[in-house]
PDB file of C-alpha atoms in Angstrom:
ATOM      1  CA  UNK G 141      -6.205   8.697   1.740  1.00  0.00           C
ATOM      2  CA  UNK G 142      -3.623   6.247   3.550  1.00  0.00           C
ATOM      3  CA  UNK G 143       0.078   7.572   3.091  1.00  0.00           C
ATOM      4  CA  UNK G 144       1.589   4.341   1.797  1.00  0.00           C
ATOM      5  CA  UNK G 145       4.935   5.317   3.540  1.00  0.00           C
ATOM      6  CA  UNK G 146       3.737   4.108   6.940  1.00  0.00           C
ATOM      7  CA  UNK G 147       2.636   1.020   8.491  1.00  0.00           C
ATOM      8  CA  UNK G 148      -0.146   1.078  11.519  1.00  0.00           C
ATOM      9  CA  UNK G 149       1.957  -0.609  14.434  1.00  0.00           C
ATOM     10  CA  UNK G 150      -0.523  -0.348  17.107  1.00  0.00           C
ATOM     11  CA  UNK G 151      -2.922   1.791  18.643  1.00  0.00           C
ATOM     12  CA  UNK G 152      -2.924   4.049  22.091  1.00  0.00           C
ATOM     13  CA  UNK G 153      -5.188   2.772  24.371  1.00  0.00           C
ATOM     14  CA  UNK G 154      -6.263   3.797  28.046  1.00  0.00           C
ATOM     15  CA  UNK G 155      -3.805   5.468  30.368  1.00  0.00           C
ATOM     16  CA  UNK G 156      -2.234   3.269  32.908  1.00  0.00           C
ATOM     17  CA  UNK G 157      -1.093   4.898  35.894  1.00  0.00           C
ATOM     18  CA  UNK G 158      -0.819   8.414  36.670  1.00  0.00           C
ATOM     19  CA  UNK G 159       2.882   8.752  35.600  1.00  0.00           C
ATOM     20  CA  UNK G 160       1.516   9.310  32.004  1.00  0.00           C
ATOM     21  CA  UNK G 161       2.178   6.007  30.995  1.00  0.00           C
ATOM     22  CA  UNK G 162      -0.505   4.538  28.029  1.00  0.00           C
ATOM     23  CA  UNK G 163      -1.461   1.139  26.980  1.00  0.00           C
ATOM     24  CA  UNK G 164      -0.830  -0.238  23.471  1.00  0.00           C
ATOM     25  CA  UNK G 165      -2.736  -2.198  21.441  1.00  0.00           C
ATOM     26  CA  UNK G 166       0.041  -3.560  19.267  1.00  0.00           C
ATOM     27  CA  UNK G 167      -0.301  -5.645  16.277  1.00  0.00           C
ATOM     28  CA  UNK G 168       3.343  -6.588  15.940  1.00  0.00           C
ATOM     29  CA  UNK G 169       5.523  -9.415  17.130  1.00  0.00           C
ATOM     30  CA  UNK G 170       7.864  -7.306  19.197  1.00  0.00           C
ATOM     31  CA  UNK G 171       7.697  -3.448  20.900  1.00  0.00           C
ATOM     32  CA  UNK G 172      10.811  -2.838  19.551  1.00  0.00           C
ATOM     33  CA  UNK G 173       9.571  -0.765  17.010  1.00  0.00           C
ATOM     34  CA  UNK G 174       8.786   2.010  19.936  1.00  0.00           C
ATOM     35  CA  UNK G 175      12.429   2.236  20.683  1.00  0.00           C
ATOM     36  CA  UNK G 176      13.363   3.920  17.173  1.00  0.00           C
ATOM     37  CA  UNK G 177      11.502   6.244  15.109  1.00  0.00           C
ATOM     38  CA  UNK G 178       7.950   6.013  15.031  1.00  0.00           C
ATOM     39  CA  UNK G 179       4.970   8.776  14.468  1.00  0.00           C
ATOM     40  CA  UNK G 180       1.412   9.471  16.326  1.00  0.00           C
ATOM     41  CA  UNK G 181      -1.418   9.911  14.008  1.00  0.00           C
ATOM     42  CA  UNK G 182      -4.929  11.724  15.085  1.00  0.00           C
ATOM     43  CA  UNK G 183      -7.986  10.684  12.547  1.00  0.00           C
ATOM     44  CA  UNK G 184      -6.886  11.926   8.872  1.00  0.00           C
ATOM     45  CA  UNK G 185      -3.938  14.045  10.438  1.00  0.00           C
ATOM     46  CA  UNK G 186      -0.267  14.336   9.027  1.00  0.00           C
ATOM     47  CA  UNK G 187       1.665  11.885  11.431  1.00  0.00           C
ATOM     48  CA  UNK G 188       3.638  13.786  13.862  1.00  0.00           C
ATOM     49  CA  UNK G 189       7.377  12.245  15.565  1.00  0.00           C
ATOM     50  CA  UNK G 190       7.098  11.049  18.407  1.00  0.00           C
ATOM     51  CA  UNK G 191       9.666   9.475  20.738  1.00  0.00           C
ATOM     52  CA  UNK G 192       9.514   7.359  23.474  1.00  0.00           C
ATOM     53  CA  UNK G 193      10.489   8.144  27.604  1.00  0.00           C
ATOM     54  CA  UNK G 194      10.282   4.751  27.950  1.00  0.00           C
ATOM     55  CA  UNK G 195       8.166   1.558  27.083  1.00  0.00           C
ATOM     56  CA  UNK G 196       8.116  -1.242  29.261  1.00  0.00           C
ATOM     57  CA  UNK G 197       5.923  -4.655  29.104  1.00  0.00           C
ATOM     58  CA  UNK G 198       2.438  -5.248  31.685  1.00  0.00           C
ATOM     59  CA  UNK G 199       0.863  -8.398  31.365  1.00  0.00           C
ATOM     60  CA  UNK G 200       1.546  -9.243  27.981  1.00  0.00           C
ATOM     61  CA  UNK G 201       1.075  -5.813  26.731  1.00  0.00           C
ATOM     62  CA  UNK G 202       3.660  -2.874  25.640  1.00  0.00           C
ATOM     63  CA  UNK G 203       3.199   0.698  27.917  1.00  0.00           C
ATOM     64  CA  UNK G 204       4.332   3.820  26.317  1.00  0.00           C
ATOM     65  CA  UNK G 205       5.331   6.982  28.121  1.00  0.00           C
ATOM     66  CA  UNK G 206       5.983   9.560  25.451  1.00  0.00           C
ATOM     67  CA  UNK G 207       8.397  12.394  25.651  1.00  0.00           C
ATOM     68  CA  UNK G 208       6.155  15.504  27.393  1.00  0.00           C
ATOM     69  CA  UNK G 209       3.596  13.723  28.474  1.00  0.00           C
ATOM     70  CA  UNK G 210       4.052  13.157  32.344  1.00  0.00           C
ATOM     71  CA  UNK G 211       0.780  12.589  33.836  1.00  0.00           C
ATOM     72  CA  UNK G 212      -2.701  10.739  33.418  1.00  0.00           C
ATOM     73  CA  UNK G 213      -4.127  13.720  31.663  1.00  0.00           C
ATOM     74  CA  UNK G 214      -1.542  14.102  29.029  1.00  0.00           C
ATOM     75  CA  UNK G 215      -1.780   9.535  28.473  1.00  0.00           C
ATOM     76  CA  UNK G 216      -5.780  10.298  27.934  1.00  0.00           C
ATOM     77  CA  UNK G 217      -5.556  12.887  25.453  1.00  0.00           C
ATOM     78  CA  UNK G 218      -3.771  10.285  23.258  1.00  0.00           C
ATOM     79  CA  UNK G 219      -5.926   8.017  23.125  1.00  0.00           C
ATOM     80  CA  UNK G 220      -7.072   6.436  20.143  1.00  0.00           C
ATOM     81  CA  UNK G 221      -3.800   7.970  17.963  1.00  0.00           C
ATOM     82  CA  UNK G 222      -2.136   5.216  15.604  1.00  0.00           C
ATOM     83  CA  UNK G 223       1.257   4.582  15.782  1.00  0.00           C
ATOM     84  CA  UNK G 224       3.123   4.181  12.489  1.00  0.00           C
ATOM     85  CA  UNK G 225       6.217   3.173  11.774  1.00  0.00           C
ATOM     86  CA  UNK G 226       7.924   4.280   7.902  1.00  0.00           C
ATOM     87  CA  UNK G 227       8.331   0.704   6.012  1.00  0.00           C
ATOM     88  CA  UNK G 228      12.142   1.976   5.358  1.00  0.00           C
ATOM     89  CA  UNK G 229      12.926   1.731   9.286  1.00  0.00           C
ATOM     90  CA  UNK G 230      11.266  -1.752   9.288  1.00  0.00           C
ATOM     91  CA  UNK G 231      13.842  -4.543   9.421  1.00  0.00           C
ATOM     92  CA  UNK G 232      13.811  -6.882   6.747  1.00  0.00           C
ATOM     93  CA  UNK G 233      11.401 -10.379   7.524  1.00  0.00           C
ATOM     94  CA  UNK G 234      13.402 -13.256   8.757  1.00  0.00           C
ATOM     95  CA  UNK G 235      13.114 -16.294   5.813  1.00  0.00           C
ATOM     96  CA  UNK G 236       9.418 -17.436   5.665  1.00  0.00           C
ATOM     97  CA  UNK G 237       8.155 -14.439   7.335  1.00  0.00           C
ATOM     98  CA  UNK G 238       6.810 -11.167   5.612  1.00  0.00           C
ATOM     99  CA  UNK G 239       4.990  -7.915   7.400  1.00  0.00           C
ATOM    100  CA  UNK G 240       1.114  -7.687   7.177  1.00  0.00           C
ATOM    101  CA  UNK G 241       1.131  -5.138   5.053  1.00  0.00           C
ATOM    102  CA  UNK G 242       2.928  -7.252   2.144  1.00  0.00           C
ATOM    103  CA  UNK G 243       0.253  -9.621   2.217  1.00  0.00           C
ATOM    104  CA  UNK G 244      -2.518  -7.297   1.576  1.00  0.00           C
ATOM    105  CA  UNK G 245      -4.157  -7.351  -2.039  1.00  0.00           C
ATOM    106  CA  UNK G 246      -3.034 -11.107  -2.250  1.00  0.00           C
ATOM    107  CA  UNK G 247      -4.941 -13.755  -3.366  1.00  0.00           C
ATOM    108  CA  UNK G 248      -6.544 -16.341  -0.869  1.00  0.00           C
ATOM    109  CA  UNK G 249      -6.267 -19.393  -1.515  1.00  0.00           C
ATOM    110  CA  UNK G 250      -7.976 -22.328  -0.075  1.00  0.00           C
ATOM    111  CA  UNK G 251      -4.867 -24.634   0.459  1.00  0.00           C
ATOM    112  CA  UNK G 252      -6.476 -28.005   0.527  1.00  0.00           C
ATOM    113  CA  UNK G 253      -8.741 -27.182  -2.599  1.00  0.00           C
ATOM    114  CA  UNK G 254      -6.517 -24.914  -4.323  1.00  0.00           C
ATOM    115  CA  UNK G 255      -9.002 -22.769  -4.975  1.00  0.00           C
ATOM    116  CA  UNK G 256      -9.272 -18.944  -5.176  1.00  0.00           C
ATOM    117  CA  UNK G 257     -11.730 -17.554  -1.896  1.00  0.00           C
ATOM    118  CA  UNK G 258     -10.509 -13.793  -2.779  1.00  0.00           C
ATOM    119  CA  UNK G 259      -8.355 -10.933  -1.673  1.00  0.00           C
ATOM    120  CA  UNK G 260      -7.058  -9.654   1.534  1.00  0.00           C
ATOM    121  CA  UNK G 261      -8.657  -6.453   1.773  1.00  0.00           C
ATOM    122  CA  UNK G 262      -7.427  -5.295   5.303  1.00  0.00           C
ATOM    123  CA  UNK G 263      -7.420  -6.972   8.692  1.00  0.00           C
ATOM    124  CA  UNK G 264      -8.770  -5.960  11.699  1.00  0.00           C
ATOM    125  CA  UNK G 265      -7.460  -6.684  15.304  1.00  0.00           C
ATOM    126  CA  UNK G 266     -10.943  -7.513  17.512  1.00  0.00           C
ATOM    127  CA  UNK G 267      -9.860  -7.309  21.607  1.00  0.00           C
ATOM    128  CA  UNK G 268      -6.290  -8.016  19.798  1.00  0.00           C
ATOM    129  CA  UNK G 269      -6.747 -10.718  17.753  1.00  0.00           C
ATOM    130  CA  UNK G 270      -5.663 -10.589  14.046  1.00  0.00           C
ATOM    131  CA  UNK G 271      -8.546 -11.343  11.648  1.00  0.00           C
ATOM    132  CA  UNK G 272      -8.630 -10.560   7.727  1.00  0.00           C
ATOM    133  CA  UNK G 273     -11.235  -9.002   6.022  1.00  0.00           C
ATOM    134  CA  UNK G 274     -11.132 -11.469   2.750  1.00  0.00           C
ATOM    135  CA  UNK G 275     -13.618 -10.174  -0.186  1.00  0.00           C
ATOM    136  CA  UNK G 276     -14.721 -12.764  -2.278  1.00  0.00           C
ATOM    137  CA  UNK G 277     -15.215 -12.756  -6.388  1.00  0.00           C
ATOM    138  CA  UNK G 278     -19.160 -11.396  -5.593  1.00  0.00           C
ATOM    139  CA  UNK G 279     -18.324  -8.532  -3.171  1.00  0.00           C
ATOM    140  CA  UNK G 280     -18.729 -10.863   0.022  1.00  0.00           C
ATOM    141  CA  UNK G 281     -16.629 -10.373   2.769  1.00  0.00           C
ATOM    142  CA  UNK G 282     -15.365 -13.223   5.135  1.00  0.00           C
ATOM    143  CA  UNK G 283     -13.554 -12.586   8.198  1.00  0.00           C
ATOM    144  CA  UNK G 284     -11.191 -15.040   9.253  1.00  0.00           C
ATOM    145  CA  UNK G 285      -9.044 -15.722  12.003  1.00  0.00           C
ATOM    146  CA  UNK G 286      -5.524 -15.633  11.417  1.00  0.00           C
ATOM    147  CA  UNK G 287      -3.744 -17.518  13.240  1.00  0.00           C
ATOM    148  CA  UNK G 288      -1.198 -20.259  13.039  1.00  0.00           C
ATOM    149  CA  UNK G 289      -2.932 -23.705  12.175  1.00  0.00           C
ATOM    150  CA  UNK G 290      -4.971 -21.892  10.190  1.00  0.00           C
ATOM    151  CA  UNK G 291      -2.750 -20.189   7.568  1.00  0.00           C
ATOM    152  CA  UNK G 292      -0.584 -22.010   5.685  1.00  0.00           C
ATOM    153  CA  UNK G 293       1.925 -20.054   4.115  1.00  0.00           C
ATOM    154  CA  UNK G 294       2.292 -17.548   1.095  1.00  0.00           C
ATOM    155  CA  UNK G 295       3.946 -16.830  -1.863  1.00  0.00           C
ATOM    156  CA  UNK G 296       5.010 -13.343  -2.617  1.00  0.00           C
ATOM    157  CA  UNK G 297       6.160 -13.372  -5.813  1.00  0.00           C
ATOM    158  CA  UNK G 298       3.145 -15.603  -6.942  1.00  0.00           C
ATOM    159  CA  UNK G 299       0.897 -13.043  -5.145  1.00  0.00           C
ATOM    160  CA  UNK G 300      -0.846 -15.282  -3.239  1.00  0.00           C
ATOM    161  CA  UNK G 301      -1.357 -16.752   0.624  1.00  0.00           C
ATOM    162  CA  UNK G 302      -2.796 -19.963   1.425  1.00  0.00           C
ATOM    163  CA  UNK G 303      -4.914 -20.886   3.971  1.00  0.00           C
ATOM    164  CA  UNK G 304      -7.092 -23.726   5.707  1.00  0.00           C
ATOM    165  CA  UNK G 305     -10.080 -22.820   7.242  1.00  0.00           C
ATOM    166  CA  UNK G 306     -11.815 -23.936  10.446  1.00  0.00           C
ATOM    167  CA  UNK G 307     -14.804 -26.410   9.742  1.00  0.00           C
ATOM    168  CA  UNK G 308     -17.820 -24.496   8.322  1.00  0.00           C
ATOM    169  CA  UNK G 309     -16.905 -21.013   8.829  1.00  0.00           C
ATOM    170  CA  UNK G 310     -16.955 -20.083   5.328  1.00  0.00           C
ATOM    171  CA  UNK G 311     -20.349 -21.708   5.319  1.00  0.00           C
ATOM    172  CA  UNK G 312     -21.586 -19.087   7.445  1.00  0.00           C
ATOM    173  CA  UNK G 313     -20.067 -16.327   4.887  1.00  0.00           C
ATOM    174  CA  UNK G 314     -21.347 -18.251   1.677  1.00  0.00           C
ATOM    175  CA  UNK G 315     -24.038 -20.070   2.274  1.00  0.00           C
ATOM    176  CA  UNK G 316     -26.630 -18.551  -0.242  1.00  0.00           C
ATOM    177  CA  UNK G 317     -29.671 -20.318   1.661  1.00  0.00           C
ATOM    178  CA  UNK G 318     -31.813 -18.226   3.387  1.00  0.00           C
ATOM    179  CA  UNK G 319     -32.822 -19.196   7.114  1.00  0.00           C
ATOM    180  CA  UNK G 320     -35.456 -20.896   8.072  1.00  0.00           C
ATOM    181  CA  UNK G 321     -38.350 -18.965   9.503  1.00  0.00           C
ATOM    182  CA  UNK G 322     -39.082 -19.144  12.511  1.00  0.00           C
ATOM    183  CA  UNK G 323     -41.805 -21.540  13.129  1.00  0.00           C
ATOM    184  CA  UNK G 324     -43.341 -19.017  16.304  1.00  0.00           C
ATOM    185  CA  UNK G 325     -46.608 -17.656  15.045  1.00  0.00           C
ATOM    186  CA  UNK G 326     -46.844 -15.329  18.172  1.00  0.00           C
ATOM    187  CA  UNK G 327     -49.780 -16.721  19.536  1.00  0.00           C
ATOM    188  CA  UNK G 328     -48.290 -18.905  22.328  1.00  0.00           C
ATOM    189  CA  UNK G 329     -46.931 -16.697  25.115  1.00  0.00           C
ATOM    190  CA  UNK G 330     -45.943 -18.940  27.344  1.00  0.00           C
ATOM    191  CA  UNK G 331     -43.343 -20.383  25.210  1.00  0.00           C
TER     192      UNK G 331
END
């Protein structure tokens, strides 16, 4: 079970370097978490302390050298450990803004038609890119990109976030028609 203290910040990636030095998939604004408190987590682990030697920005990217860790080696044994920050050490959102994790569990809803498409269940971040897992009324689940001109704002109190899809994805996701089949009869090889 998730301790609902934390908040995943980013992942370790692949070393960089043979200083000891470790790429960061980070799903935050700004590094600047990694200059306070923050902790490591392995798998279902207790997160651990951690502090940073020093973090520094490569081509659009944060790099992390940890405290005792001073060679490639030491950067590849980390890999794959979350970083999590405690929500207390968070700063509070700017006006308009809120973290990710307040807008999970809210209701989706479809701006335009101001209809209900689900919940935000979690989000994933695919080669860095935010998309939420939404689960739909029946159990479906819709994956959506969330990015600017497609979300639309939310409402906290109301429990809800608004959004405005692309042009038929959520036909892909709800479209209860089966596909055509295939019109091959697998007697033409030379196709």
């Amino acid at each position: 079970m998730e301790d609902s203290r934390f908040v995943l910040m980013g992942v370790l990636a692949r070393p960089h370097g043979i200083r000891g030095e470790v790429c960061v998939d980070w799903y935050a604004d700004s590094p600047a978490a990694l200059q306070g408190r923050f902790f490591l987590q392995e798998g279902k682990a207790p997160p651990l302390l951690a502090r940073a030697a020093e973090v520094r920005e490569h081509q659009g990217r944060p790099l992390l050298r940890l405290e005792g860790v001073c060679d490639r080696a030491g950067a590849d044994r980390l890999r794959g450990m979350k970083i999590l920050v405690l929500k207390e050490d968070l700063p509070e959102p700017d006006e308009g803004e809120a973290y990710l994790h307040q807008l999970l569990g809210l209701t989706v809803v479809l701006d335009e038609e101001d209809r209900v498409l689900g919940r935000l269940d979690h989000v994933e971040f695919p080669a860095g890119r935010e998309v939420w897992a939404i689960v739909t009324p029946e159990g479906r689940e819709v994956l959506f990109p969330a990015v600017e001109e497609f979300v639309n704002g939310f409402d906290l109190e109301r429990g809800e976030v608004f959004i405005a899809p692309p042009p038929g994805l959520l036909d892909i996701y709800l479209n209860d028609q089966e596909p055509a089949p295939d019109e091959y009869d697998g007697d033409d090889a030379h196709r």
